[in-house]
Coordinates of C-alpha atoms in Angstrom, one line a residue:
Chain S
X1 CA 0.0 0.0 0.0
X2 CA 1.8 3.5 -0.9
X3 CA 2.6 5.5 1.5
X4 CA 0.7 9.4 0.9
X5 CA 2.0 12.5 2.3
X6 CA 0.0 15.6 2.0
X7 CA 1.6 18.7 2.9
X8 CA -0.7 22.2 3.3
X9 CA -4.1 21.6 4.7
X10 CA -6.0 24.8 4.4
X11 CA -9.4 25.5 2.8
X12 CA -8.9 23.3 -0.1
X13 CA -6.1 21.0 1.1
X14 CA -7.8 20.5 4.3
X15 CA -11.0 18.3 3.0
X16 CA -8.8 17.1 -0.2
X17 CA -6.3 15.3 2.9
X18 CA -9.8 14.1 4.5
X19 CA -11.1 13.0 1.7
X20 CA -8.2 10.3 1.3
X21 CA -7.9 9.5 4.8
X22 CA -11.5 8.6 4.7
X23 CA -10.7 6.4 1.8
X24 CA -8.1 4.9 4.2
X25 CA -5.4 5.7 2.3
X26 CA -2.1 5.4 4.7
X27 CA -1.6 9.6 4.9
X28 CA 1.1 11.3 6.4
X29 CA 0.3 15.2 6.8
X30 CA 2.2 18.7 7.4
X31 CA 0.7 21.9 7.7
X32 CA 2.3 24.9 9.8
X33 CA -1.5 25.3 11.8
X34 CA -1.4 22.6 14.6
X35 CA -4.4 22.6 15.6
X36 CA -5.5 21.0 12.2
X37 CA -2.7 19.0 12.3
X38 CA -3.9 17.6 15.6
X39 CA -7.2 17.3 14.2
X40 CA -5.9 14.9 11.5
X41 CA -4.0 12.9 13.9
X42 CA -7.0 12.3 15.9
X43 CA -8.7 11.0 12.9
X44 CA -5.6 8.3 11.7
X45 CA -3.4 10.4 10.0
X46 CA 0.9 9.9 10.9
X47 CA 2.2 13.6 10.9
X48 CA 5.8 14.5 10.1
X49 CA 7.9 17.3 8.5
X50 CA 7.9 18.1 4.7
X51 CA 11.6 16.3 5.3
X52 CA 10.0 13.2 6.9
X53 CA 7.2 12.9 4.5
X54 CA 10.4 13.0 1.4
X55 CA 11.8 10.1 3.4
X56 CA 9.1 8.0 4.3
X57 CA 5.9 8.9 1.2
X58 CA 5.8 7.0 -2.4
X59 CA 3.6 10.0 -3.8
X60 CA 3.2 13.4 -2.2
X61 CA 0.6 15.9 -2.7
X62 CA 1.1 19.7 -2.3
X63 CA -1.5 22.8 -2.0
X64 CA 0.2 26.1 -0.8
X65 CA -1.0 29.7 -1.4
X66 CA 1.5 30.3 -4.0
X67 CA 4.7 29.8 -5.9
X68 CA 7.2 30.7 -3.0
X69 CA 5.8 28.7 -0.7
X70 CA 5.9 25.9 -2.6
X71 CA 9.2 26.3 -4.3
X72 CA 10.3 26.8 -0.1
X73 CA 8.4 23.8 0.8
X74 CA 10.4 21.6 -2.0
X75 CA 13.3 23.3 -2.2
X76 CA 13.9 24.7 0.4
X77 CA 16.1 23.7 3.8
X78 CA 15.1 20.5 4.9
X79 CA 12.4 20.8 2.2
X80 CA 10.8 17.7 0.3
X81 CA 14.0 17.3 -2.0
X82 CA 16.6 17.0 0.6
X83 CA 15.1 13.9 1.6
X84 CA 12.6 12.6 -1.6
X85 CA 13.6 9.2 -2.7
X86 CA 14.1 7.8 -6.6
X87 CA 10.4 6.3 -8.2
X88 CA 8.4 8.7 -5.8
X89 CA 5.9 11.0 -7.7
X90 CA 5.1 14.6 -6.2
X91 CA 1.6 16.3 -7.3
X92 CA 1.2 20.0 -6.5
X93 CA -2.3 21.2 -6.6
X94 CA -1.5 24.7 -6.3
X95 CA -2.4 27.3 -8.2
X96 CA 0.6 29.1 -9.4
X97 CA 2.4 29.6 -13.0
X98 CA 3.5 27.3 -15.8
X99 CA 6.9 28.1 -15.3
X100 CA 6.9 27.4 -11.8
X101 CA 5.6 24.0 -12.6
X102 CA 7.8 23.4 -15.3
X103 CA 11.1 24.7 -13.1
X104 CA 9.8 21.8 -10.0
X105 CA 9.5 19.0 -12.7
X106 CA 12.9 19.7 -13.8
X107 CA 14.3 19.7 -10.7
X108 CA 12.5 16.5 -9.8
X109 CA 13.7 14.8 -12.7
X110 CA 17.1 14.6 -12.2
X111 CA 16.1 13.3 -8.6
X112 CA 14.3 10.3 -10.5
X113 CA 11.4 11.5 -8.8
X114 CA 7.8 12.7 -11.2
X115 CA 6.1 15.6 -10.9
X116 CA 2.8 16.4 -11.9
X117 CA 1.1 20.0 -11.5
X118 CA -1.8 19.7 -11.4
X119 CA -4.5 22.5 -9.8
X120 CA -7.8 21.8 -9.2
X121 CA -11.2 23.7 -10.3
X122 CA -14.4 23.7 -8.0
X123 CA -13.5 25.6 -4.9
X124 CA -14.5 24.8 -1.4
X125 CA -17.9 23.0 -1.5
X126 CA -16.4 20.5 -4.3
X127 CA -13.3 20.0 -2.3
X128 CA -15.4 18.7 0.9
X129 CA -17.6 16.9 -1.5
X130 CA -14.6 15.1 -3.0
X131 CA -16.0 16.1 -6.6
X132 CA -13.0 18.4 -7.6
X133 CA -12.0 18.7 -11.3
X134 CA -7.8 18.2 -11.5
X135 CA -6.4 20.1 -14.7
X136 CA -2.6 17.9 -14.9
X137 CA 0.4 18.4 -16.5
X138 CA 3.2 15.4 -16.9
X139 CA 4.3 12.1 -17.9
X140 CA 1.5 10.1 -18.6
X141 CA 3.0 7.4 -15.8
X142 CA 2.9 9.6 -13.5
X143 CA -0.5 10.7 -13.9
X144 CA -1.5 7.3 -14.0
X145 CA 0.3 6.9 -10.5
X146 CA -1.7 9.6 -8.8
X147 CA -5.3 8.6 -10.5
X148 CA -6.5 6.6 -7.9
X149 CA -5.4 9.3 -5.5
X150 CA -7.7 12.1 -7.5
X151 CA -10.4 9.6 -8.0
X152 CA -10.9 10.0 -3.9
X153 CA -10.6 13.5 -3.9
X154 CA -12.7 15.0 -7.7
X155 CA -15.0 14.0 -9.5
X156 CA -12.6 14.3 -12.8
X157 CA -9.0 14.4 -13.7
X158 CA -7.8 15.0 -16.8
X159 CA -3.8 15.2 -18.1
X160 CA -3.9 17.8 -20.5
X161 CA -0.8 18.0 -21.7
X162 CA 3.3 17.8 -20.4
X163 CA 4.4 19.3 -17.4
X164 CA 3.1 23.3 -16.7
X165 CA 0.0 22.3 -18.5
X166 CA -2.1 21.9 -15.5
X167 CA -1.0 25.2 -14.4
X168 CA -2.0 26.7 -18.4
X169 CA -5.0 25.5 -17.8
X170 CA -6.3 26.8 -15.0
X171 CA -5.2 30.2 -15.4
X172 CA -7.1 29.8 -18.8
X173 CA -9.9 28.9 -16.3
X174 CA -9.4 31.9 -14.1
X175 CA -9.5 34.2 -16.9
X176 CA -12.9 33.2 -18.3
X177 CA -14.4 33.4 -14.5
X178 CA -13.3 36.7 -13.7
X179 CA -14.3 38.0 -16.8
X180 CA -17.2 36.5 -16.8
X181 CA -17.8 38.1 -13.9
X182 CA -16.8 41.3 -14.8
X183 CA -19.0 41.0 -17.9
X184 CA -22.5 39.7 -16.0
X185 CA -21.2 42.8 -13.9
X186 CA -21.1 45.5 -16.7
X187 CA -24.7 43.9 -18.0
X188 CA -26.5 44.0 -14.4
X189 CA -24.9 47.7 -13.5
X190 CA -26.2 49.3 -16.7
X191 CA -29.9 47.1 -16.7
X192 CA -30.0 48.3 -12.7
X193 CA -29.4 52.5 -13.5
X194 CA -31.6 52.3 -16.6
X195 CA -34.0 51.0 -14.0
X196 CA -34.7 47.4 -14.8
X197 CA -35.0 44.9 -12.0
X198 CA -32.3 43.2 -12.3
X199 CA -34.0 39.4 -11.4
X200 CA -36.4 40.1 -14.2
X201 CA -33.6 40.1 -16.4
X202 CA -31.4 37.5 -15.2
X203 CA -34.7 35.3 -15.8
X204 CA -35.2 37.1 -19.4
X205 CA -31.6 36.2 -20.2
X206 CA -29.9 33.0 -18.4
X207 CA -32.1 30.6 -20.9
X208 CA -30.0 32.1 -23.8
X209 CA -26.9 32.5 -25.3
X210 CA -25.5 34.5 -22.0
X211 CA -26.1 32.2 -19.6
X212 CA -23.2 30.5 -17.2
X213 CA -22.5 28.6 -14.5
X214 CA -21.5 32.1 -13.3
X215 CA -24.4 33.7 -14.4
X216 CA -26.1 31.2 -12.3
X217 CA -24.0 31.0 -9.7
X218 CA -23.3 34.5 -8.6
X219 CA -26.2 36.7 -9.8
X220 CA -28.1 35.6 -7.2
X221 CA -25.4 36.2 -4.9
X222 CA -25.4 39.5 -6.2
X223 CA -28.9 40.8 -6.0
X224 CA -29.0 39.4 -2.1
X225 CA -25.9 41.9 -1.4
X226 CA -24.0 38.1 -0.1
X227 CA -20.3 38.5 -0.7
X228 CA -19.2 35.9 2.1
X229 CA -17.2 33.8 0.0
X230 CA -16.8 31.3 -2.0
X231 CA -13.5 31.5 -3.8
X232 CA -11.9 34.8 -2.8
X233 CA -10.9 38.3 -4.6
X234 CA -7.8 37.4 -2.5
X235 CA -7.0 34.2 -4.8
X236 CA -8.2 35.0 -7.5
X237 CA -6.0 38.4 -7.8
X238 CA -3.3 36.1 -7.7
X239 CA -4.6 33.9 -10.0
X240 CA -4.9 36.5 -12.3
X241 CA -1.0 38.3 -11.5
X242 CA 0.0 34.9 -12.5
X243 CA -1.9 35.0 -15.7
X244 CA 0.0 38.1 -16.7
X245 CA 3.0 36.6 -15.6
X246 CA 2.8 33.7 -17.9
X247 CA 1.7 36.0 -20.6
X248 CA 4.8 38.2 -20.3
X249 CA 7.0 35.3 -20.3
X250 CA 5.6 34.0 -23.5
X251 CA 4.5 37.5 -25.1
X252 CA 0.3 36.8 -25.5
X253 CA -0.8 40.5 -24.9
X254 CA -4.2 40.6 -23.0
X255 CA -5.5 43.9 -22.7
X256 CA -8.9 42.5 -21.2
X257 CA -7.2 40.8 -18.4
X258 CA -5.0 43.7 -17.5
X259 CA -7.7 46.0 -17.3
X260 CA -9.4 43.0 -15.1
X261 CA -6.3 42.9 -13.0
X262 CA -6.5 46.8 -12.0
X263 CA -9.6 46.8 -11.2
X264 CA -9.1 43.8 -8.4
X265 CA -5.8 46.4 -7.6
X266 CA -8.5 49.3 -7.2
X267 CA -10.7 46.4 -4.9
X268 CA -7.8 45.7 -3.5
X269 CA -7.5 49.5 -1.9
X270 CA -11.1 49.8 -0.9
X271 CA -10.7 46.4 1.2
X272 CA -12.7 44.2 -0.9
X273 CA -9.8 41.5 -1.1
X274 CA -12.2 39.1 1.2
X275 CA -15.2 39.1 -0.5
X276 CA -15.9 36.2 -2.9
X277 CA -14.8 37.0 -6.2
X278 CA -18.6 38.3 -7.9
X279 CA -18.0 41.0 -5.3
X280 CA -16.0 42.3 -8.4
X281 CA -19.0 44.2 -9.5
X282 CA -18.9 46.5 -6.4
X283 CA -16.2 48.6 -8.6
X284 CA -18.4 48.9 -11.6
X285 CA -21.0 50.4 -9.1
X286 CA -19.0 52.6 -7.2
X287 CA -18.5 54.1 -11.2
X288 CA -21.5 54.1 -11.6
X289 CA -22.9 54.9 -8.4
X290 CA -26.2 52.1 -8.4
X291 CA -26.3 49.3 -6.3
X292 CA -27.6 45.6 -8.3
X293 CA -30.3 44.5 -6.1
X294 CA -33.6 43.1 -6.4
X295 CA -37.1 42.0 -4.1
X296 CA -37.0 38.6 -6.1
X297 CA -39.7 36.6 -5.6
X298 CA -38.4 33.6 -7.7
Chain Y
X1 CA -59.6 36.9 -36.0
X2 CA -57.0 40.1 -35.6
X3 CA -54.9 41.4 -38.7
X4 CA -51.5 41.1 -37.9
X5 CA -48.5 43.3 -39.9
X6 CA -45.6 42.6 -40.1
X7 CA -42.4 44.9 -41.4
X8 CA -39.5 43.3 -42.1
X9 CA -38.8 39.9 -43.2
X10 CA -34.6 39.5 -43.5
X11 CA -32.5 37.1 -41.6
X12 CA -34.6 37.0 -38.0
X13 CA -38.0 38.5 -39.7
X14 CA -38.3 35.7 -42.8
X15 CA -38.7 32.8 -40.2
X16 CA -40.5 34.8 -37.4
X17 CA -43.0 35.9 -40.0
X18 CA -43.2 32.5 -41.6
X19 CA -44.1 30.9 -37.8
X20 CA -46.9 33.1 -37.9
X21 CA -48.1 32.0 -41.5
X22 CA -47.5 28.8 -40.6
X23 CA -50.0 29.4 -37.2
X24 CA -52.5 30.3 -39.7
X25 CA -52.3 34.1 -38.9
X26 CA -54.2 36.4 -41.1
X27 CA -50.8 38.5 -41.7
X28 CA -49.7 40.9 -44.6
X29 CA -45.6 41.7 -45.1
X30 CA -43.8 44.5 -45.7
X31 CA -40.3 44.5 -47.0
X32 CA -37.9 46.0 -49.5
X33 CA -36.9 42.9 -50.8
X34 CA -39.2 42.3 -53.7
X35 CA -38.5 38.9 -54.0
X36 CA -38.8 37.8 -50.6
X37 CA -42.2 39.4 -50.1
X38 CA -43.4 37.2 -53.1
X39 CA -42.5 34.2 -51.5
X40 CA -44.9 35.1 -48.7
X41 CA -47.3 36.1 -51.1
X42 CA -47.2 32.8 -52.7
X43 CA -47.2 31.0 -49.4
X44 CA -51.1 32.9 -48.4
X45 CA -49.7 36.4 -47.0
X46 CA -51.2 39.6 -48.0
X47 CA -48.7 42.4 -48.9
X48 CA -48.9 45.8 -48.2
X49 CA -47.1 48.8 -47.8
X50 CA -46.0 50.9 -44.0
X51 CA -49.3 52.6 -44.2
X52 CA -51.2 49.9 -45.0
X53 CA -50.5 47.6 -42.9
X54 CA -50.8 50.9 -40.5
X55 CA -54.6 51.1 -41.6
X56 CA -55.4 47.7 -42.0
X57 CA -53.6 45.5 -38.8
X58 CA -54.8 45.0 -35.0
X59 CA -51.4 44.1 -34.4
X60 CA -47.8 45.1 -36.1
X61 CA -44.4 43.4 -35.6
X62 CA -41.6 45.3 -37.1
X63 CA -37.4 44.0 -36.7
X64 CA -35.3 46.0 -38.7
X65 CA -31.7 47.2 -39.2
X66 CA -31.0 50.0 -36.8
X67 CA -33.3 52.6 -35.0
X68 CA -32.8 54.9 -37.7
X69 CA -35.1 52.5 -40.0
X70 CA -37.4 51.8 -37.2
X71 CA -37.8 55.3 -36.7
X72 CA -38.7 56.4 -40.7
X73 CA -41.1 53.3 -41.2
X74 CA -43.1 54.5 -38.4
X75 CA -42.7 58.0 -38.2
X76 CA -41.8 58.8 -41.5
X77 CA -43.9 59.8 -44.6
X78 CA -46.3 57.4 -45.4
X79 CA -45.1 55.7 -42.1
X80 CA -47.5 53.1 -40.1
X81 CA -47.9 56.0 -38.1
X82 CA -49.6 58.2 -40.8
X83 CA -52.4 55.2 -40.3
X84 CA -52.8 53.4 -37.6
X85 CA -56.3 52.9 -35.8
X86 CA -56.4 53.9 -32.0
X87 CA -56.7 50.2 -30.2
X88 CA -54.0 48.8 -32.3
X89 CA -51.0 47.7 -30.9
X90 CA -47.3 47.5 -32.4
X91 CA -44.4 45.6 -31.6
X92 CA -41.0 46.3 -32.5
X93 CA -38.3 43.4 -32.0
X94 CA -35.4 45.3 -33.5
X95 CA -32.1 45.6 -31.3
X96 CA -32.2 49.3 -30.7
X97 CA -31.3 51.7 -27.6
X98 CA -33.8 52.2 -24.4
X99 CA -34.3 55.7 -25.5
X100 CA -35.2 54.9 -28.8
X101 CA -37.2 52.3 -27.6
X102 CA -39.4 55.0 -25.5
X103 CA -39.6 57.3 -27.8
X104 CA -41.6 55.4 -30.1
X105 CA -43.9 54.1 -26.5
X106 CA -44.3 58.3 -26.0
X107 CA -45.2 58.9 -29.7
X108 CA -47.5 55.7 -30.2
X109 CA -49.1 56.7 -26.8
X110 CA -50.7 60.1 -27.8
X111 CA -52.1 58.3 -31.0
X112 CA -54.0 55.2 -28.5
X113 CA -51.6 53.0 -29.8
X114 CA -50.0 50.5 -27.9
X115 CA -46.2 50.1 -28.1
X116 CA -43.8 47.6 -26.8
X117 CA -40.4 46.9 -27.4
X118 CA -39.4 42.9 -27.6
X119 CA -36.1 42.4 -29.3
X120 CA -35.5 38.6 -29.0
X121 CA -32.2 36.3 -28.3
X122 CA -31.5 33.3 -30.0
X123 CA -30.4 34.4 -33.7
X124 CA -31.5 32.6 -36.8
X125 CA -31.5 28.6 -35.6
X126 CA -34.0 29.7 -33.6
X127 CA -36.1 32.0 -35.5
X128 CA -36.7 29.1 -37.8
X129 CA -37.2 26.7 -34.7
X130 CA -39.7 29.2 -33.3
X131 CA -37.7 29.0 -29.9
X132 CA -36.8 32.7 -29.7
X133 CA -36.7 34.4 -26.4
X134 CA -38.8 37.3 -26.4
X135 CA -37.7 40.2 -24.0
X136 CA -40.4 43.1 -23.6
X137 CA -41.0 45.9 -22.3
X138 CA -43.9 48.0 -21.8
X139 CA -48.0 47.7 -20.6
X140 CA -49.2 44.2 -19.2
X141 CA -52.6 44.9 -21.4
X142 CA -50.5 45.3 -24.8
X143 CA -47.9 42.3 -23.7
X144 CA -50.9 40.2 -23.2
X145 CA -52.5 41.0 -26.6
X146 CA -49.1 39.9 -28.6
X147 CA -48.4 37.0 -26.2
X148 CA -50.2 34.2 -28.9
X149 CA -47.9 35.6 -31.3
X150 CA -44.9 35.6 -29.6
X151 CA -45.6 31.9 -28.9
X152 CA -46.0 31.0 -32.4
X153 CA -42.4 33.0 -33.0
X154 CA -40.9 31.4 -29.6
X155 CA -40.0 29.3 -27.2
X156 CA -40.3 32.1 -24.1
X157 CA -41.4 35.8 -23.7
X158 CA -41.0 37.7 -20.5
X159 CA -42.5 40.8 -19.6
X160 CA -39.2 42.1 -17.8
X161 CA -40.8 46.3 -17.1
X162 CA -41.7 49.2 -18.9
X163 CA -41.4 50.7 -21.6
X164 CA -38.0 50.4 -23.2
X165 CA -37.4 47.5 -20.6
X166 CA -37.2 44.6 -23.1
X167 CA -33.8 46.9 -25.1
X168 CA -32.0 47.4 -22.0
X169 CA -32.1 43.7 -21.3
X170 CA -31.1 42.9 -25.3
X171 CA -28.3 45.3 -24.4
X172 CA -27.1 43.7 -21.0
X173 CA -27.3 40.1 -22.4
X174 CA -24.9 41.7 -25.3
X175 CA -22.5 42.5 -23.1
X176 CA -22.7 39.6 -21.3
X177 CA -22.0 37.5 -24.7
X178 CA -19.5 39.7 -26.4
X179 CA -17.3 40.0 -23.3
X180 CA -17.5 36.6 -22.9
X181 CA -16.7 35.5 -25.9
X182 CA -13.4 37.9 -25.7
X183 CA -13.2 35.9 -22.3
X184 CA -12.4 32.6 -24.0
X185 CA -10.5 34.6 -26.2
X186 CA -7.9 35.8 -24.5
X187 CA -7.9 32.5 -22.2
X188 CA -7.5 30.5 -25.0
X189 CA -4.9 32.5 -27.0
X190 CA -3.0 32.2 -23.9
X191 CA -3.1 28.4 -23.8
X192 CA -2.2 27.7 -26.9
X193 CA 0.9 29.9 -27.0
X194 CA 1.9 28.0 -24.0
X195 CA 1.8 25.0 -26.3
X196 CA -1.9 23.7 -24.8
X197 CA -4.0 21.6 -27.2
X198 CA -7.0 24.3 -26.8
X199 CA -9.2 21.1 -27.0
X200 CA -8.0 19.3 -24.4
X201 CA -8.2 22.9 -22.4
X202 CA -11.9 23.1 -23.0
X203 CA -12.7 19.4 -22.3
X204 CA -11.2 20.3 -18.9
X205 CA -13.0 23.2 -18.1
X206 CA -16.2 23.2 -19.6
X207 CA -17.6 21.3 -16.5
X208 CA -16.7 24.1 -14.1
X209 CA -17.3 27.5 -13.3
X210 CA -16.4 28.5 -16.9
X211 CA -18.6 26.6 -17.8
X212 CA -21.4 28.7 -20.3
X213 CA -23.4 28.3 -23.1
X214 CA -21.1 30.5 -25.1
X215 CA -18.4 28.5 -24.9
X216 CA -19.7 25.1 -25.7
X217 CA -21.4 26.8 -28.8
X218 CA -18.3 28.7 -29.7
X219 CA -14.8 27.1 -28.7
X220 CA -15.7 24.1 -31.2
X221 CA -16.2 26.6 -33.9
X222 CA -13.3 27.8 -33.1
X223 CA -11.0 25.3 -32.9
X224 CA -12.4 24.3 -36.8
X225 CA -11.8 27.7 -37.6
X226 CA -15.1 28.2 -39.0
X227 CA -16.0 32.0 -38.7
X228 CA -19.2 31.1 -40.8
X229 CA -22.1 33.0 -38.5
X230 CA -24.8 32.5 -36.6
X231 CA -24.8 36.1 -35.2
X232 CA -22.3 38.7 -37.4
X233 CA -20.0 40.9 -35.7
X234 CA -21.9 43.4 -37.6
X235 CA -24.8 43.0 -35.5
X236 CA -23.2 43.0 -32.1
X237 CA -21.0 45.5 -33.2
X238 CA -24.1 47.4 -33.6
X239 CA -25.2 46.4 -30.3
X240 CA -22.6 47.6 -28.6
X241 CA -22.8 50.6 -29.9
X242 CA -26.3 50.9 -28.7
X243 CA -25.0 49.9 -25.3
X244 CA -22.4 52.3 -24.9
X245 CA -25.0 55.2 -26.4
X246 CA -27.1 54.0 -23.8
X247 CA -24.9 53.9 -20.8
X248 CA -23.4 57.8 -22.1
X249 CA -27.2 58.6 -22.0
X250 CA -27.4 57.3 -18.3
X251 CA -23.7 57.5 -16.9
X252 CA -22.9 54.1 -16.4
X253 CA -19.2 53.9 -17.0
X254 CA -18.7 50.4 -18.6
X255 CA -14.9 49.9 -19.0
X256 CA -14.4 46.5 -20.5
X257 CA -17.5 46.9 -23.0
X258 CA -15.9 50.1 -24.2
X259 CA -12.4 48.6 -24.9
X260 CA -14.6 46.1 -26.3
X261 CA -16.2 48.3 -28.9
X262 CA -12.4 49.3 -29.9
X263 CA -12.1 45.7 -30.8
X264 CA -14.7 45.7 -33.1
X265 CA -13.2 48.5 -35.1
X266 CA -10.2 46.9 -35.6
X267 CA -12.0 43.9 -36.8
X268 CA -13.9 46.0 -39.1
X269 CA -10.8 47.8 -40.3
X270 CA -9.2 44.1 -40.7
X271 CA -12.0 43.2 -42.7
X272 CA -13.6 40.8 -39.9
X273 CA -17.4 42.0 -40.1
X274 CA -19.2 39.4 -41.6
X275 CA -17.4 36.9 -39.7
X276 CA -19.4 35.2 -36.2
X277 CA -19.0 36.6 -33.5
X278 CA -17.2 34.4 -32.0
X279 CA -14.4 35.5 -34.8
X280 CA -13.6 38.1 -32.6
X281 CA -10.9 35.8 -31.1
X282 CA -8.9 36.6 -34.5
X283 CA -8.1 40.4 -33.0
X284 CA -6.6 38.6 -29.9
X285 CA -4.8 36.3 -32.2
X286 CA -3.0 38.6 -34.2
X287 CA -1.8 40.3 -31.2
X288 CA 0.1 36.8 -29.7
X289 CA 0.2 35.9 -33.1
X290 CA -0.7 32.5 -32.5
X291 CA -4.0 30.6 -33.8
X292 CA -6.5 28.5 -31.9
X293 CA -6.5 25.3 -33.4
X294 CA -6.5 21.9 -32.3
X295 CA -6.4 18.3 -33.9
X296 CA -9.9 17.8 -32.3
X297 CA -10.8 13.8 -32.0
X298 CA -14.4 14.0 -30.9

């Protein structure tokens, strides 16, 4: 039976760790908050040090809030690499750039040890639910090593191409969202001051050519003023510095997402960081100075 | 049995007035295209000119160009204005602005005439199917009168306020299409410069949060590179115009729709008009330069 070490157990990683200890997978976990760590050690899991778990796990999962931490948690002094042995296989589900995830397979590689990156879609609810989508990036064999691993934490996993993939395509992901967002925000700020109510024509609309699981998801959301998130403006600002990272690197211009990115910066400076991410449209009404709200009655 | 009119039978009008010959309606066309008029002519329709279909029809449809049309075949000489009984209601599903929208609900109003503005969502599949979404705005009494004939012409028709209602919702689900369809854009320009299969991208995402009815309809079109529309940039272009007339009018600053207009006019300086919209990927592509395509197996 391989031996699992799961290293960052936060909002996401937390109930991804659960989800395989329930499925009795032998789990060894590290997270710098003790208390969960206790929590997890209550429930079966072995705890240990990112070093221990490179000594002692065949396959090792990783989610971190971004690209330093993990390259700290792998690389770093008495990180996963100083102790990692040959024919392991490391999966990190964060959410960070390409090139990060192309730079940790590298350095893998010539450990004899595979890396797949391979971030996850779905947020919260899916991650306690176990029904997670996995975007990955690697060697097939790899992938195929961690499989039954994703199969206890999402509902799909797909490898969709060589290592940084996973990473491409989630950043793809995030710019679609948050533009979506931004979009169903530009729509519902100039229905609400023309003096439309704005259920009426979410209901007119959603049927049709504009609707989306965002539509869906958020408007409602909207029109009852509830911003508790959700995924965060926090995550998905960075999300969306990494997208303009990766474009930079490679040279794909994207004047949308740009604009997109300083109007999280100008959400950012009015304290709106912690609101889930369709409170995005509370810039486009401070410009316009109308509030999206409705008495919906279904 | 009333006598229905109706004023223009191109791309959206042909089937829509065809669903209501086909319903049996007692109906008489107006159009400039000679040809096309004789068709419904041959098929049982009377023909008639602005004004008399003006003095002869309970009930008028009219979708047209632009709101400069709409405004000369009603208010023009020898308009359906110059004729039309008191007690007669018309109906005008163009894609126009709010304002224009009311200003035809003022004029009509002093006359007894009913007005209400219903542009529609769905594009020509649609109109044929009869499955059009119907989005109007104006009095209950005059909705209710034209609701058997929008379900001959559709699949839904909502009521969504007053007067000029039904064009701001047109405009908002514009936006949310147009902007969204740049949102795939720029995501998917960005994948495949990092060396993604834009394919395999979309098969990974499609199930999540950017999930939407444009892209499934659009990324496979695509990906085949067929710019062959459905809805022309033309049209939306237009649109958008009308939304950004409309938010001026009303001072709702709308950032991303107006950087969005800018892309149109470099598509129609590129030559790109006649293309679907969903062609509006090729500005984004020629920035990167890099194409969307993909060796698509299912």
């Amino acid at each position: 039976m391989k031996k699992v070490g799961f290293i960052g157990l936060g909002i996401m990683g937390g109930p991804m760790a659960k989800n395989l200890l329930n499925a009795g997978v032998d789990l060894t976990v590290c997270d710098l908050n003790a208390s969960i760590v206790e929590q997890f050690a209550a429930a079966g899991a072995k705890q240990g040090t990112a070093a221990e778990i490179g000594a002692s796990c065949d396959v090792i999962f990783t989610i971190l809030p971004n690209g330093g931490i993990v390259q700290e948690i792998f690389f770093g002094e008495n990180g996963v690499a100083s102790t990692v042995r040959p024919g392991a296989v490391v999966c990190d589900c964060s959410s960070v750039t390409p090139q990060e995830s192309q730079s940790c397979f590298e350095k893998f590689q010539k450990m004899g040890v595979g890396f797949v990156d391979a971030p996850v879609s779905g947020g919260e609810p899916k991650a306690i639910d176990g029904t997670l989508a996995f975007m990955a990036g690697g060697r097939e064999a790899d992938f195929d090593t961690l499989k039954p691993f994703f199969d206890h934490m999402g509902a799909s996993a797909m490898l969709v191409g060589e290592s940084g993939s996973g990473s491409v395509t989630k950043l793809a992901n995030q710019v679609i969202v948050n533009l979506n967002i931004a979009a169903v925000s530009e729509a519902f700020v100039l229905a609400s001051k023309a003096g439309v109510d704005p259920w009426k024509v979410y209901q007119a609309i959603r049927g049709g050519l504009a609707g989306s699981v965002i539509l869906d998801a958020k408007l409602p959301k909207i029109v009852d003023r509830d911003f508790k998130p959700g995924g965060t403006i926090t995550v998905n600002h960075k999300d969306i510095k990494n997208v303009l990272a990766t474009a930079h690197a490679i040279d794909v211009p994207l004047p949308l997402t740009a604009q997109l990115f300083e109007i999280m910066q100008s959400l950012k400076v009015s304290g709106h960081m912690d609101d889930d991410h369709c409170g995005l449209i509370q810039y486009f009404e401070r410009l316009a100075d109308v509030t999206v709200q409705s008495s919906r009655t279904n």
